[in-house]
Tab-separated table of C-alpha atoms in Angstrom:
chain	number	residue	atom	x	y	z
J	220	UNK	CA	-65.351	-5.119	5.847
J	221	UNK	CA	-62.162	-5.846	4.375
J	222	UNK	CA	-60.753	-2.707	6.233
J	223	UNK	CA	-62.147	-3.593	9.246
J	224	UNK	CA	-60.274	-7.160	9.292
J	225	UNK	CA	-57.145	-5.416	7.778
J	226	UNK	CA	-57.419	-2.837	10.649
J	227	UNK	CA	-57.797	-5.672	13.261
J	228	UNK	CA	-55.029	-7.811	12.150
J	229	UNK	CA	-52.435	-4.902	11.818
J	230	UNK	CA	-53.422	-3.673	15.214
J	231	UNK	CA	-53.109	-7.099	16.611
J	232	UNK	CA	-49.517	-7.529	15.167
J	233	UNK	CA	-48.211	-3.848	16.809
J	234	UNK	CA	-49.542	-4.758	20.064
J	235	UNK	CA	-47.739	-8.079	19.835
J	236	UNK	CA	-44.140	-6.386	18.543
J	237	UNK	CA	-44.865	-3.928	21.073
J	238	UNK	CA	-45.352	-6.739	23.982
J	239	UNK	CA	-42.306	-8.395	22.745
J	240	UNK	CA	-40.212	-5.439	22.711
J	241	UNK	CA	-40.604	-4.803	26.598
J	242	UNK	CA	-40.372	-8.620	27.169
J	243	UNK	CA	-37.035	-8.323	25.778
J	244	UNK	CA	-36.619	-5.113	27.663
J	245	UNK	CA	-37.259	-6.544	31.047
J	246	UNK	CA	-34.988	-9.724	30.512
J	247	UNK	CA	-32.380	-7.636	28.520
J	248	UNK	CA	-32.451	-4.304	30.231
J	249	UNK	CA	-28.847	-3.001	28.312
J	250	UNK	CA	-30.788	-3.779	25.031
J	251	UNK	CA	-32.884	-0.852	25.496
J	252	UNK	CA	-30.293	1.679	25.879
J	253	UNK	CA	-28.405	3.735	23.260
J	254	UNK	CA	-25.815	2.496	21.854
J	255	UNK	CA	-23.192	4.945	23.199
J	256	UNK	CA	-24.833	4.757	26.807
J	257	UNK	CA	-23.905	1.195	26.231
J	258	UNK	CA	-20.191	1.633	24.885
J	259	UNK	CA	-19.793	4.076	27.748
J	260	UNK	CA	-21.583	1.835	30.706
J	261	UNK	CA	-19.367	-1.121	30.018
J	262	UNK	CA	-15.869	-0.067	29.060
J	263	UNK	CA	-13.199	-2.199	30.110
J	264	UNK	CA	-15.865	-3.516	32.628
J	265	UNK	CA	-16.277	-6.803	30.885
J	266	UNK	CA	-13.992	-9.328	29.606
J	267	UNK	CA	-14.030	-10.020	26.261
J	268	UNK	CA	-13.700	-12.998	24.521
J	269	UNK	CA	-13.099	-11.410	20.967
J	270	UNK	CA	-9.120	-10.722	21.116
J	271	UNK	CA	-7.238	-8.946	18.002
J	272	UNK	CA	-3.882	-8.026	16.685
J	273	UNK	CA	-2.270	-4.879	15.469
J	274	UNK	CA	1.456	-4.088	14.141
J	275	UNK	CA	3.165	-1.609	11.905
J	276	UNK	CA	3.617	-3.685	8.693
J	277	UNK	CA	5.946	-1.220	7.545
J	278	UNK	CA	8.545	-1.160	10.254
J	279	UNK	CA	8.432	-5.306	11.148
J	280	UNK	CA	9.238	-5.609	7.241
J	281	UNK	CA	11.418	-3.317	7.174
J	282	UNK	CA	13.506	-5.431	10.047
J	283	UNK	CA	13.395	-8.151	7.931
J	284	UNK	CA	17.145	-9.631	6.692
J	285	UNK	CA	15.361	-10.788	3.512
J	286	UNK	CA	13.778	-7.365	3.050
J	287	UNK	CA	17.217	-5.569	3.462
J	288	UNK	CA	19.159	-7.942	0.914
J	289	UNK	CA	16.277	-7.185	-1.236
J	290	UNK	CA	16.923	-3.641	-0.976
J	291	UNK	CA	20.555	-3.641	-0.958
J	292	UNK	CA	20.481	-5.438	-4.417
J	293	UNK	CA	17.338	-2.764	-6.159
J	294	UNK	CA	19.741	0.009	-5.085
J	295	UNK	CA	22.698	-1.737	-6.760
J	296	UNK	CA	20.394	-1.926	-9.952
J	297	UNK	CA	19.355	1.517	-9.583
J	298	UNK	CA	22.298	2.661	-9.273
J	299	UNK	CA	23.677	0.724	-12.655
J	300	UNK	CA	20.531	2.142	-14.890
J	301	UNK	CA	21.507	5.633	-12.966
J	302	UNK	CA	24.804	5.451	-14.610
J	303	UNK	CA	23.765	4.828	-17.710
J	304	UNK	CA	21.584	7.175	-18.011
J	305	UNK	CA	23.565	9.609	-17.368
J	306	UNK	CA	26.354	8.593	-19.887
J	307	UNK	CA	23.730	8.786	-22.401
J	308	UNK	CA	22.614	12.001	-20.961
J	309	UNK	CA	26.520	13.864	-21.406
J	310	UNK	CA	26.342	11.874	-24.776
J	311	UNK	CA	23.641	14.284	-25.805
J	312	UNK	CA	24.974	17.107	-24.282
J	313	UNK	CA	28.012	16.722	-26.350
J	314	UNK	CA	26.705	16.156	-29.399
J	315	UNK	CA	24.146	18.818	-28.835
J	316	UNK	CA	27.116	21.430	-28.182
J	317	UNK	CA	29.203	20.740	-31.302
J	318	UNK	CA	25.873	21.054	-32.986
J	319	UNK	CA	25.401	24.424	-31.488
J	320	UNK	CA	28.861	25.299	-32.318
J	321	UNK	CA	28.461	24.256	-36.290
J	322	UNK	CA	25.044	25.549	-37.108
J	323	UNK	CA	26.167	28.857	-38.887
J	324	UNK	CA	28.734	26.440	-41.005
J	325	UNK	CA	26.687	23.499	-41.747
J	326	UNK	CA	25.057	23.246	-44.904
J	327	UNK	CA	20.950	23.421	-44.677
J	328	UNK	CA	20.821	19.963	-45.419
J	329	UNK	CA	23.456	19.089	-42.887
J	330	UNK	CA	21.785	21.097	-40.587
J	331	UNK	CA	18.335	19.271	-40.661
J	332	UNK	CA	20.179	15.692	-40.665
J	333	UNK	CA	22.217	16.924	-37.505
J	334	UNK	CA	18.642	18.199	-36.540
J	335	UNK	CA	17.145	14.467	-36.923
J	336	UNK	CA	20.115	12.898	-35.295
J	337	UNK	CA	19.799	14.710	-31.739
J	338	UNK	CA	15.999	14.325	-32.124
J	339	UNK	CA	16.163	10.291	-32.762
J	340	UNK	CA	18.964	10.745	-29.606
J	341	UNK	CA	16.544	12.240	-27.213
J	342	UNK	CA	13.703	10.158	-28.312
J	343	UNK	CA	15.854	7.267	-27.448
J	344	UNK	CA	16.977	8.463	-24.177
J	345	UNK	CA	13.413	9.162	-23.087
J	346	UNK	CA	12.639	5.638	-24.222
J	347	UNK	CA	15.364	4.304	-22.367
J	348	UNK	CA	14.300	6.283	-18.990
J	349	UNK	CA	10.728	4.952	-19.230
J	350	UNK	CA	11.849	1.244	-20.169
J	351	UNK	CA	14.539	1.639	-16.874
J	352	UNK	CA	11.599	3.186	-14.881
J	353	UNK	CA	9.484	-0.052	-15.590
J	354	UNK	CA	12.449	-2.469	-15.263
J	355	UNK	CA	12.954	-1.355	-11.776
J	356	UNK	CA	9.908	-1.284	-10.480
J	357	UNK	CA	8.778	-4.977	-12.006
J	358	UNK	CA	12.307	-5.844	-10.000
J	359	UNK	CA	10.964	-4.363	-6.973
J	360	UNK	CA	8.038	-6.682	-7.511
J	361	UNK	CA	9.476	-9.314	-8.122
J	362	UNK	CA	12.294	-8.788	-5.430
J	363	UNK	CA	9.993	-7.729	-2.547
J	364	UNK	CA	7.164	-10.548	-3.492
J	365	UNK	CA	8.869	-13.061	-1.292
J	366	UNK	CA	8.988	-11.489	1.104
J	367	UNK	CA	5.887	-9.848	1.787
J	368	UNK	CA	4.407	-13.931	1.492
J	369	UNK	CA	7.309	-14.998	4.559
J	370	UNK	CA	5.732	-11.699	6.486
J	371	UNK	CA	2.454	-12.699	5.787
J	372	UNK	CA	2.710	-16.489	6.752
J	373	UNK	CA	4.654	-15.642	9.878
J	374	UNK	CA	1.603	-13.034	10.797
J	375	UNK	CA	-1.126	-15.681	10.437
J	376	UNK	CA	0.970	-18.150	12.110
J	377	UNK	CA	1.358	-15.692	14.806
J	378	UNK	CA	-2.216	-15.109	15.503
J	379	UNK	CA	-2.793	-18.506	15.023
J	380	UNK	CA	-0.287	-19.154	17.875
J	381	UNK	CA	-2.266	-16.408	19.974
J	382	UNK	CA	-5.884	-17.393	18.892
J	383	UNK	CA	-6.736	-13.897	17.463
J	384	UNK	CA	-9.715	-12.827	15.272
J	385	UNK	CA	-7.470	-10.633	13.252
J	386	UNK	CA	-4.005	-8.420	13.146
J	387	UNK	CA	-4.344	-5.042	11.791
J	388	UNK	CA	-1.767	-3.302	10.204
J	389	UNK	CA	-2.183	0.212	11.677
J	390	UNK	CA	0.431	2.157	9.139
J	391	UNK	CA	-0.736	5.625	7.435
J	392	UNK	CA	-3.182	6.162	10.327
J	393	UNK	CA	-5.329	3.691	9.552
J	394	UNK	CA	-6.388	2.469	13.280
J	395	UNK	CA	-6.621	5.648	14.992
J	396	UNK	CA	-7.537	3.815	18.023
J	397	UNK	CA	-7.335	0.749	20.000
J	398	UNK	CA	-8.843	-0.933	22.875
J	399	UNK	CA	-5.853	-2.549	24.324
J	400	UNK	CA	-8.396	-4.770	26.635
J	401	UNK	CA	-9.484	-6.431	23.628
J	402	UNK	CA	-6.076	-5.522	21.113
J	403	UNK	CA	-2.913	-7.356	21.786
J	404	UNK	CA	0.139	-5.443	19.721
J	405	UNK	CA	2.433	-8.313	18.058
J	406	UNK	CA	4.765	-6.005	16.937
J	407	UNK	CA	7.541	-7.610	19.046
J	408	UNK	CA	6.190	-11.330	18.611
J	409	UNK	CA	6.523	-10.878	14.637
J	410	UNK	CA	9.714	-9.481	14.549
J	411	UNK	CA	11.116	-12.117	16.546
J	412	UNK	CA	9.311	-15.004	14.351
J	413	UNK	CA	10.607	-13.217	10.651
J	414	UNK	CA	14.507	-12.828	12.034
């Protein structure tokens, strides 16, 4: 008996989705279709109300006055630890040539302290390279911060301004395409805004 009821009341509820679904159907005849029939029946057909934003982060920042200053002053820095590093670097070389050219005359315990010398040396070159390798990039950081907060602020402002959903940034590929019915490129807009 408790079947039979079951049977009933599940039967009852299909018929019911299934009156439902071609209510909806005949009031919403689009709903029915595929999804791609759809995407292809309408294409720039309708307006839309949904509007969006793309730009190349990339080249708008790299317009940017602040962005150039910033750069100008990491290549002055890189070039300063680049200097040093190589003065360190023909240090070595120097001392590791008169070693060379003393080895057959140097006592054995001369020898290994000469040995230990260019070995401390070239353990504190290496050093140095990784502590200017980390110096320059927290500088980059710390150099390029502001200004990727200015370039931000001006974007949201910007679509703000426009009343967009969004801006994408569509560097490395990442937007491989764009309805421009709906997309509005800013590009130009930014640039203007961040100079």
């Amino acid at each position: 008996m408790k079947h039979l009821i079951l049977l009933s009341l599940f039967s009852a509820m299909t018929m019911m989705a299934s009156a439902q679904d071609v209510a909806t159907a005949a009031e919403y005849p689009e709903s029915s279709a595929p999804v791609l029939q759809q995407a292809g029946s309408r294409q720039n057909n309708t307006p839309s109300s949904f509007r969006f934003g793309y730009l190349s982060y990339t080249s708008v920042l790299k317009l940017m006055p602040d962005y150039m200053a910033a750069q100008r002053n990491l290549d002055d820095l890189r070039t300063k630890y680049d200097l040093e590093m190589k003065r360190v670097e023909n240090e070595f070389n120097q001392k590791y040539e008169q070693f060379l050219e003393g080895q057959h005359d140097f006592a054995p315990s001369i020898l290994q302290k000469r040995q230990a010398e260019l070995q401390e040396l070239m353990d504190k070159n290496i050093a140095f390279k990784q502590k200017a390798q980390q110096l320059l990039k927290d500088a980059e950081t710390k150099a390029y911060a502001p200004v990727y907060q200015r370039l931000d602020a001006v974007i949201q402002r910007v679509g703000q301004a426009l009343g967009l959903a969004f801006i994408l940034n569509t560097d490395a590929h990442a937007v491989p395409f764009i309805n421009t019915a709906s997309g509005v490129d800013v590009t130009a807009t930014v640039i203007d805004a961040v100079k």
